[in-house]
PDB file of C-alpha atoms in Angstrom:
ATOM      1  CA  UNK X   1       0.000   0.000   0.000  1.00 97.00           C
ATOM      2  CA  UNK X   2       1.336   3.423  -0.990  1.00 98.00           C
ATOM      3  CA  UNK X   3       0.315   6.539   0.942  1.00 98.00           C
ATOM      4  CA  UNK X   4       0.977  10.116  -0.180  1.00 98.00           C
ATOM      5  CA  UNK X   5       1.123  12.384   2.888  1.00 98.00           C
ATOM      6  CA  UNK X   6       0.999  16.187   3.179  1.00 98.00           C
ATOM      7  CA  UNK X   7       1.807  18.435   6.154  1.00 98.00           C
ATOM      8  CA  UNK X   8       1.122  22.191   6.264  1.00 97.00           C
ATOM      9  CA  UNK X   9      -0.169  22.797   9.797  1.00 96.00           C
ATOM     10  CA  UNK X  10       2.584  25.220  10.865  1.00 94.00           C
ATOM     11  CA  UNK X  11       5.684  26.981   9.481  1.00 93.00           C
ATOM     12  CA  UNK X  12       7.124  23.916   7.729  1.00 94.00           C
ATOM     13  CA  UNK X  13       5.523  22.369   4.660  1.00 97.00           C
ATOM     14  CA  UNK X  14       6.316  18.857   3.497  1.00 98.00           C
ATOM     15  CA  UNK X  15       5.182  15.810   1.584  1.00 98.00           C
ATOM     16  CA  UNK X  16       6.141  12.144   1.687  1.00 98.00           C
ATOM     17  CA  UNK X  17       5.334   8.750   0.213  1.00 98.00           C
ATOM     18  CA  UNK X  18       5.182   5.620   2.329  1.00 98.00           C
ATOM     19  CA  UNK X  19       5.011   2.101   0.878  1.00 98.00           C
ATOM     20  CA  UNK X  20       3.964  -0.728   3.191  1.00 96.00           C
ATOM     21  CA  UNK X  21       5.242   1.124   6.224  1.00 95.00           C
ATOM     22  CA  UNK X  22       8.563   2.240   4.729  1.00 96.00           C
ATOM     23  CA  UNK X  23       9.414   5.764   3.615  1.00 97.00           C
ATOM     24  CA  UNK X  24      10.078   5.991  -0.127  1.00 97.00           C
ATOM     25  CA  UNK X  25      10.448   9.733  -0.668  1.00 98.00           C
ATOM     26  CA  UNK X  26       9.994  13.051   1.098  1.00 97.00           C
ATOM     27  CA  UNK X  27      10.427  16.797   0.635  1.00 97.00           C
ATOM     28  CA  UNK X  28      10.460  19.421   3.416  1.00 97.00           C
ATOM     29  CA  UNK X  29      10.994  23.157   3.709  1.00 95.00           C
ATOM     30  CA  UNK X  30      10.618  25.781   6.442  1.00 92.00           C
ATOM     31  CA  UNK X  31      11.796  28.860   4.570  1.00 90.00           C
ATOM     32  CA  UNK X  32       8.752  30.916   5.534  1.00 87.00           C
ATOM     33  CA  UNK X  33       7.215  30.837   2.070  1.00 90.00           C
ATOM     34  CA  UNK X  34       3.443  30.589   1.674  1.00 93.00           C
ATOM     35  CA  UNK X  35       2.280  26.983   1.662  1.00 96.00           C
ATOM     36  CA  UNK X  36      -0.157  27.740  -1.154  1.00 95.00           C
ATOM     37  CA  UNK X  37       2.890  28.475  -3.334  1.00 95.00           C
ATOM     38  CA  UNK X  38       5.112  25.612  -2.244  1.00 96.00           C
ATOM     39  CA  UNK X  39       3.061  22.564  -1.254  1.00 97.00           C
ATOM     40  CA  UNK X  40       1.711  21.283  -4.573  1.00 97.00           C
ATOM     41  CA  UNK X  41       4.901  22.049  -6.555  1.00 97.00           C
ATOM     42  CA  UNK X  42       6.766  20.134  -3.842  1.00 98.00           C
ATOM     43  CA  UNK X  43       4.441  17.155  -4.288  1.00 98.00           C
ATOM     44  CA  UNK X  44       4.809  17.290  -8.060  1.00 98.00           C
ATOM     45  CA  UNK X  45       8.609  17.443  -7.869  1.00 98.00           C
ATOM     46  CA  UNK X  46       8.865  14.637  -5.317  1.00 98.00           C
ATOM     47  CA  UNK X  47       6.651  12.298  -7.343  1.00 98.00           C
ATOM     48  CA  UNK X  48       8.457  13.123 -10.589  1.00 97.00           C
ATOM     49  CA  UNK X  49      11.934  12.668  -9.130  1.00 97.00           C
ATOM     50  CA  UNK X  50      10.863   9.369  -7.542  1.00 96.00           C
ATOM     51  CA  UNK X  51       9.166   8.136 -10.721  1.00 97.00           C
ATOM     52  CA  UNK X  52       5.897   7.815  -8.848  1.00 97.00           C
ATOM     53  CA  UNK X  53       2.393   8.875  -9.890  1.00 97.00           C
ATOM     54  CA  UNK X  54      -0.866   9.755  -8.177  1.00 97.00           C
ATOM     55  CA  UNK X  55      -2.421   6.750  -9.886  1.00 97.00           C
ATOM     56  CA  UNK X  56       0.025   4.520  -7.982  1.00 97.00           C
ATOM     57  CA  UNK X  57      -1.110   5.895  -4.611  1.00 98.00           C
ATOM     58  CA  UNK X  58      -3.677   3.950  -2.604  1.00 98.00           C
ATOM     59  CA  UNK X  59      -4.591   6.833  -0.269  1.00 98.00           C
ATOM     60  CA  UNK X  60      -3.751  10.454   0.504  1.00 98.00           C
ATOM     61  CA  UNK X  61      -3.048  11.415   4.121  1.00 98.00           C
ATOM     62  CA  UNK X  62      -2.947  14.833   5.754  1.00 98.00           C
ATOM     63  CA  UNK X  63      -2.321  16.437   9.121  1.00 98.00           C
ATOM     64  CA  UNK X  64      -5.926  17.473   9.759  1.00 96.00           C
ATOM     65  CA  UNK X  65      -5.231  19.500  12.898  1.00 93.00           C
ATOM     66  CA  UNK X  66      -4.724  21.088  15.232  1.00 92.00           C
ATOM     67  CA  UNK X  67      -2.632  23.849  13.722  1.00 92.00           C
ATOM     68  CA  UNK X  68      -2.657  27.124  11.853  1.00 91.00           C
ATOM     69  CA  UNK X  69      -6.071  27.941  10.369  1.00 92.00           C
ATOM     70  CA  UNK X  70      -4.555  28.972   7.044  1.00 94.00           C
ATOM     71  CA  UNK X  71      -2.054  26.122   6.966  1.00 95.00           C
ATOM     72  CA  UNK X  72      -4.685  23.484   7.700  1.00 96.00           C
ATOM     73  CA  UNK X  73      -7.041  24.875   5.060  1.00 96.00           C
ATOM     74  CA  UNK X  74      -4.272  24.782   2.449  1.00 97.00           C
ATOM     75  CA  UNK X  75      -3.346  21.185   3.280  1.00 98.00           C
ATOM     76  CA  UNK X  76      -6.945  19.972   3.418  1.00 98.00           C
ATOM     77  CA  UNK X  77      -7.802  21.721   0.142  1.00 98.00           C
ATOM     78  CA  UNK X  78      -4.737  20.254  -1.577  1.00 98.00           C
ATOM     79  CA  UNK X  79      -5.548  16.733  -0.412  1.00 98.00           C
ATOM     80  CA  UNK X  80      -9.202  17.093  -1.387  1.00 98.00           C
ATOM     81  CA  UNK X  81      -8.184  18.133  -4.885  1.00 97.00           C
ATOM     82  CA  UNK X  82      -5.609  15.378  -5.312  1.00 98.00           C
ATOM     83  CA  UNK X  83      -7.843  12.666  -3.872  1.00 98.00           C
ATOM     84  CA  UNK X  84     -10.944  13.780  -5.773  1.00 97.00           C
ATOM     85  CA  UNK X  85      -9.159  13.911  -9.134  1.00 97.00           C
ATOM     86  CA  UNK X  86      -7.439  10.544  -8.641  1.00 97.00           C
ATOM     87  CA  UNK X  87     -10.463   8.923  -6.928  1.00 97.00           C
ATOM     88  CA  UNK X  88      -8.440   8.012  -3.839  1.00 98.00           C
ATOM     89  CA  UNK X  89      -9.565   7.787  -0.189  1.00 98.00           C
ATOM     90  CA  UNK X  90      -8.191  10.180   2.422  1.00 98.00           C
ATOM     91  CA  UNK X  91      -6.635   9.466   5.819  1.00 98.00           C
ATOM     92  CA  UNK X  92      -6.843  12.388   8.282  1.00 98.00           C
ATOM     93  CA  UNK X  93      -4.443  12.157  11.216  1.00 97.00           C
ATOM     94  CA  UNK X  94      -3.778  14.212  14.321  1.00 95.00           C
ATOM     95  CA  UNK X  95      -0.974  16.725  13.836  1.00 95.00           C
ATOM     96  CA  UNK X  96       0.282  15.963  17.343  1.00 94.00           C
ATOM     97  CA  UNK X  97       0.263  12.207  16.844  1.00 95.00           C
ATOM     98  CA  UNK X  98       2.159  12.689  13.582  1.00 97.00           C
ATOM     99  CA  UNK X  99       4.771  14.740  15.471  1.00 96.00           C
ATOM    100  CA  UNK X 100       5.397  11.820  17.825  1.00 96.00           C
ATOM    101  CA  UNK X 101       5.827   9.022  15.264  1.00 97.00           C
ATOM    102  CA  UNK X 102       9.366   9.948  14.075  1.00 96.00           C
ATOM    103  CA  UNK X 103      10.422   9.472  17.724  1.00 96.00           C
ATOM    104  CA  UNK X 104       8.539   6.217  18.327  1.00 96.00           C
ATOM    105  CA  UNK X 105      11.808   4.243  18.210  1.00 94.00           C
ATOM    106  CA  UNK X 106      12.755   5.767  21.573  1.00 93.00           C
ATOM    107  CA  UNK X 107      11.838   4.510  25.014  1.00 90.00           C
ATOM    108  CA  UNK X 108       9.896   6.761  27.385  1.00 90.00           C
ATOM    109  CA  UNK X 109       7.357   9.540  27.168  1.00 89.00           C
ATOM    110  CA  UNK X 110       7.009  11.977  24.267  1.00 92.00           C
ATOM    111  CA  UNK X 111       5.482  15.357  25.007  1.00 89.00           C
ATOM    112  CA  UNK X 112       4.078  16.987  21.847  1.00 91.00           C
ATOM    113  CA  UNK X 113       3.898  20.749  22.246  1.00 90.00           C
ATOM    114  CA  UNK X 114       2.664  22.950  19.402  1.00 90.00           C
ATOM    115  CA  UNK X 115       2.559  26.713  19.799  1.00 87.00           C
ATOM    116  CA  UNK X 116      -1.093  27.778  19.431  1.00 84.00           C
ATOM    117  CA  UNK X 117      -0.312  31.496  19.880  1.00 78.00           C
ATOM    118  CA  UNK X 118      -2.277  33.776  22.240  1.00 71.00           C
ATOM    119  CA  UNK X 119      -0.472  32.188  25.210  1.00 70.00           C
ATOM    120  CA  UNK X 120      -1.946  28.786  24.427  1.00 78.00           C
ATOM    121  CA  UNK X 121      -0.490  25.464  23.389  1.00 81.00           C
ATOM    122  CA  UNK X 122      -1.749  22.334  21.633  1.00 87.00           C
ATOM    123  CA  UNK X 123      -0.655  19.315  23.621  1.00 84.00           C
ATOM    124  CA  UNK X 124      -0.662  15.514  23.637  1.00 86.00           C
ATOM    125  CA  UNK X 125       1.475  12.990  25.510  1.00 86.00           C
ATOM    126  CA  UNK X 126       2.500   9.539  24.245  1.00 91.00           C
ATOM    127  CA  UNK X 127       4.513   6.614  25.560  1.00 91.00           C
ATOM    128  CA  UNK X 128       7.078   5.327  23.064  1.00 94.00           C
ATOM    129  CA  UNK X 129       8.092   1.692  23.298  1.00 90.00           C
ATOM    130  CA  UNK X 130      10.492   0.512  20.617  1.00 85.00           C
ATOM    131  CA  UNK X 131       8.448   1.594  17.612  1.00 92.00           C
ATOM    132  CA  UNK X 132       4.970   1.666  19.160  1.00 93.00           C
ATOM    133  CA  UNK X 133       3.055   4.633  20.568  1.00 94.00           C
ATOM    134  CA  UNK X 134       0.436   4.717  23.317  1.00 92.00           C
ATOM    135  CA  UNK X 135      -1.482   7.889  24.109  1.00 89.00           C
ATOM    136  CA  UNK X 136      -1.088   8.534  27.830  1.00 82.00           C
ATOM    137  CA  UNK X 137      -4.051  10.851  28.219  1.00 66.00           C
ATOM    138  CA  UNK X 138      -7.508   9.642  27.325  1.00 53.00           C
ATOM    139  CA  UNK X 139      -8.661  13.078  26.182  1.00 52.00           C
ATOM    140  CA  UNK X 140      -8.107  14.029  22.530  1.00 55.00           C
ATOM    141  CA  UNK X 141      -5.596  16.660  21.478  1.00 62.00           C
ATOM    142  CA  UNK X 142      -6.084  19.609  23.777  1.00 57.00           C
ATOM    143  CA  UNK X 143      -5.685  23.372  23.528  1.00 52.00           C
ATOM    144  CA  UNK X 144      -5.204  25.047  26.880  1.00 51.00           C
ATOM    145  CA  UNK X 145      -3.505  28.012  28.473  1.00 50.00           C
ATOM    146  CA  UNK X 146       0.252  27.600  28.402  1.00 55.00           C
ATOM    147  CA  UNK X 147       0.804  27.779  32.157  1.00 61.00           C
ATOM    148  CA  UNK X 148      -2.094  25.406  32.874  1.00 66.00           C
ATOM    149  CA  UNK X 149      -0.886  22.722  30.492  1.00 64.00           C
ATOM    150  CA  UNK X 150       2.699  22.948  31.707  1.00 69.00           C
ATOM    151  CA  UNK X 151       1.663  22.648  35.348  1.00 73.00           C
ATOM    152  CA  UNK X 152      -0.630  19.720  34.487  1.00 69.00           C
ATOM    153  CA  UNK X 153       1.990  18.017  32.343  1.00 66.00           C
ATOM    154  CA  UNK X 154       4.628  18.460  35.035  1.00 70.00           C
ATOM    155  CA  UNK X 155       2.347  16.776  37.582  1.00 71.00           C
ATOM    156  CA  UNK X 156       1.451  13.968  35.161  1.00 68.00           C
ATOM    157  CA  UNK X 157       4.970  13.209  34.010  1.00 67.00           C
ATOM    158  CA  UNK X 158       7.096  13.727  37.099  1.00 67.00           C
ATOM    159  CA  UNK X 159       6.420  10.185  38.310  1.00 66.00           C
ATOM    160  CA  UNK X 160       6.927   8.362  35.019  1.00 68.00           C
ATOM    161  CA  UNK X 161       9.885   6.060  34.554  1.00 69.00           C
ATOM    162  CA  UNK X 162      12.224   6.500  31.617  1.00 73.00           C
ATOM    163  CA  UNK X 163      13.355   9.576  29.715  1.00 85.00           C
ATOM    164  CA  UNK X 164      11.021  12.309  28.512  1.00 90.00           C
ATOM    165  CA  UNK X 165      11.461  13.816  25.036  1.00 95.00           C
ATOM    166  CA  UNK X 166       9.748  17.045  23.990  1.00 94.00           C
ATOM    167  CA  UNK X 167       8.878  17.703  20.351  1.00 96.00           C
ATOM    168  CA  UNK X 168       7.250  20.597  18.492  1.00 94.00           C
ATOM    169  CA  UNK X 169       7.621  24.324  17.974  1.00 91.00           C
ATOM    170  CA  UNK X 170       6.573  24.778  21.607  1.00 89.00           C
ATOM    171  CA  UNK X 171       9.229  22.333  22.836  1.00 92.00           C
ATOM    172  CA  UNK X 172      11.711  24.930  24.077  1.00 91.00           C
ATOM    173  CA  UNK X 173       9.077  26.569  26.324  1.00 85.00           C
ATOM    174  CA  UNK X 174       8.190  23.189  27.831  1.00 84.00           C
ATOM    175  CA  UNK X 175      11.823  22.201  28.250  1.00 90.00           C
ATOM    176  CA  UNK X 176      12.662  25.407  30.109  1.00 89.00           C
ATOM    177  CA  UNK X 177       9.585  25.039  32.341  1.00 84.00           C
ATOM    178  CA  UNK X 178      10.235  21.401  33.230  1.00 85.00           C
ATOM    179  CA  UNK X 179      13.978  21.714  33.849  1.00 87.00           C
ATOM    180  CA  UNK X 180      13.384  24.696  36.137  1.00 87.00           C
ATOM    181  CA  UNK X 181      11.231  22.357  38.249  1.00 82.00           C
ATOM    182  CA  UNK X 182      13.774  19.582  38.321  1.00 82.00           C
ATOM    183  CA  UNK X 183      12.039  17.291  35.830  1.00 83.00           C
ATOM    184  CA  UNK X 184      14.465  15.280  33.736  1.00 86.00           C
ATOM    185  CA  UNK X 185      13.698  15.828  30.054  1.00 90.00           C
ATOM    186  CA  UNK X 186      15.367  16.391  26.698  1.00 94.00           C
ATOM    187  CA  UNK X 187      14.564  18.198  23.496  1.00 97.00           C
ATOM    188  CA  UNK X 188      14.008  16.222  20.314  1.00 97.00           C
ATOM    189  CA  UNK X 189      16.866  16.817  17.858  1.00 94.00           C
ATOM    190  CA  UNK X 190      16.321  19.858  15.668  1.00 92.00           C
ATOM    191  CA  UNK X 191      15.768  17.830  12.483  1.00 91.00           C
ATOM    192  CA  UNK X 192      12.933  15.873  14.159  1.00 94.00           C
ATOM    193  CA  UNK X 193      11.411  18.673  16.219  1.00 95.00           C
ATOM    194  CA  UNK X 194       9.048  20.295  13.711  1.00 94.00           C
ATOM    195  CA  UNK X 195       6.083  18.749  11.933  1.00 95.00           C
ATOM    196  CA  UNK X 196       6.796  16.597   8.889  1.00 97.00           C
ATOM    197  CA  UNK X 197       4.847  14.623   6.315  1.00 98.00           C
ATOM    198  CA  UNK X 198       6.973  11.603   7.167  1.00 98.00           C
ATOM    199  CA  UNK X 199       5.294  11.578  10.581  1.00 97.00           C
ATOM    200  CA  UNK X 200       1.889  12.011   8.933  1.00 98.00           C
ATOM    201  CA  UNK X 201       2.621   9.044   6.676  1.00 98.00           C
ATOM    202  CA  UNK X 202       3.707   6.873   9.610  1.00 98.00           C
ATOM    203  CA  UNK X 203       0.555   7.785  11.548  1.00 97.00           C
ATOM    204  CA  UNK X 204      -1.601   7.172   8.472  1.00 98.00           C
ATOM    205  CA  UNK X 205      -0.081   3.722   7.970  1.00 98.00           C
ATOM    206  CA  UNK X 206      -1.306   2.748  11.448  1.00 96.00           C
ATOM    207  CA  UNK X 207      -4.744   4.173  10.581  1.00 96.00           C
ATOM    208  CA  UNK X 208      -4.906   2.933   7.000  1.00 97.00           C
ATOM    209  CA  UNK X 209      -8.330   1.373   7.510  1.00 97.00           C
ATOM    210  CA  UNK X 210      -9.781   4.658   8.834  1.00 96.00           C
ATOM    211  CA  UNK X 211     -10.348   6.361   5.506  1.00 98.00           C
ATOM    212  CA  UNK X 212     -12.832   9.044   4.514  1.00 98.00           C
ATOM    213  CA  UNK X 213     -13.827  10.414   1.134  1.00 98.00           C
ATOM    214  CA  UNK X 214     -12.533  13.718  -0.197  1.00 97.00           C
ATOM    215  CA  UNK X 215     -15.982  15.185   0.465  1.00 97.00           C
ATOM    216  CA  UNK X 216     -15.918  14.042   4.105  1.00 97.00           C
ATOM    217  CA  UNK X 217     -12.422  15.335   4.869  1.00 98.00           C
ATOM    218  CA  UNK X 218     -12.531  18.292   7.280  1.00 96.00           C
ATOM    219  CA  UNK X 219      -9.944  20.163   9.387  1.00 95.00           C
ATOM    220  CA  UNK X 220      -9.811  19.940  13.194  1.00 91.00           C
ATOM    221  CA  UNK X 221      -9.244  23.446  14.536  1.00 89.00           C
ATOM    222  CA  UNK X 222      -9.891  23.004  18.309  1.00 65.00           C
ATOM    223  CA  UNK X 223     -10.733  26.704  18.584  1.00 53.00           C
ATOM    224  CA  UNK X 224     -12.697  29.415  16.806  1.00 46.00           C
ATOM    225  CA  UNK X 225     -11.004  31.670  14.295  1.00 47.00           C
ATOM    226  CA  UNK X 226     -10.237  35.282  15.219  1.00 49.00           C
ATOM    227  CA  UNK X 227     -13.106  36.512  13.048  1.00 46.00           C
ATOM    228  CA  UNK X 228     -15.518  34.122  14.788  1.00 43.00           C
ATOM    229  CA  UNK X 229     -14.265  35.170  18.226  1.00 42.00           C
ATOM    230  CA  UNK X 230     -14.738  38.837  17.346  1.00 42.00           C
ATOM    231  CA  UNK X 231     -18.284  38.206  16.125  1.00 46.00           C
ATOM    232  CA  UNK X 232     -19.164  36.375  19.340  1.00 43.00           C
ATOM    233  CA  UNK X 233     -17.679  39.221  21.375  1.00 49.00           C
ATOM    234  CA  UNK X 234     -20.070  41.571  19.573  1.00 50.00           C
ATOM    235  CA  UNK X 235     -23.000  39.263  20.319  1.00 57.00           C
ATOM    236  CA  UNK X 236     -23.341  38.169  16.711  1.00 55.00           C
ATOM    237  CA  UNK X 237     -23.980  34.594  15.618  1.00 54.00           C
ATOM    238  CA  UNK X 238     -21.353  32.610  13.723  1.00 49.00           C
TER     239      UNK X 238
END
């Protein structure tokens, strides 16, 4: 089974192809360019250079959220277009789960921390065990105030055995907070710290039976947009 995966939930944009659980090709950039300019040309170049085609893909995966409103919309729209035209199913995956999969070979807990702006953070915690991941919290990906989530995470993780690795564009904030409180932790290496389509592909491979149609594919925002918040503040409906 071949899966084409796209990631555009934050600053970095990337694409990858996975075949039967193994990475065949990938492209990644975090140069600050608009994803609407870079994502599809990146996909086209990767497939061409790898002598692969959309027709050869069995499914198209995407980081469906949480993440940047604009970034998620670009990724979802791109996947909808590719999947619709090629008549392929889609596999939406959690951005935070996808962040953890490149580190699943480790032992210990993985704290996924994505900067949600406005003094908030998207968070999920997993236990890595030699290539497998187990979500430690039963609740789905959460968006909470930065201080609240760090205090909660510190209480949750202080008693866990094994090393703790922090990944994401909010990793440095978490690392500084935890180390100041005497919690043993480490930052994921720079090349594995930000979101990547390789992680999306790995997550999608584990969820390859959980497909949806291009029409059914929707982003997971976890919060209202700024325009919606402003309308609510004015007492208007959204």
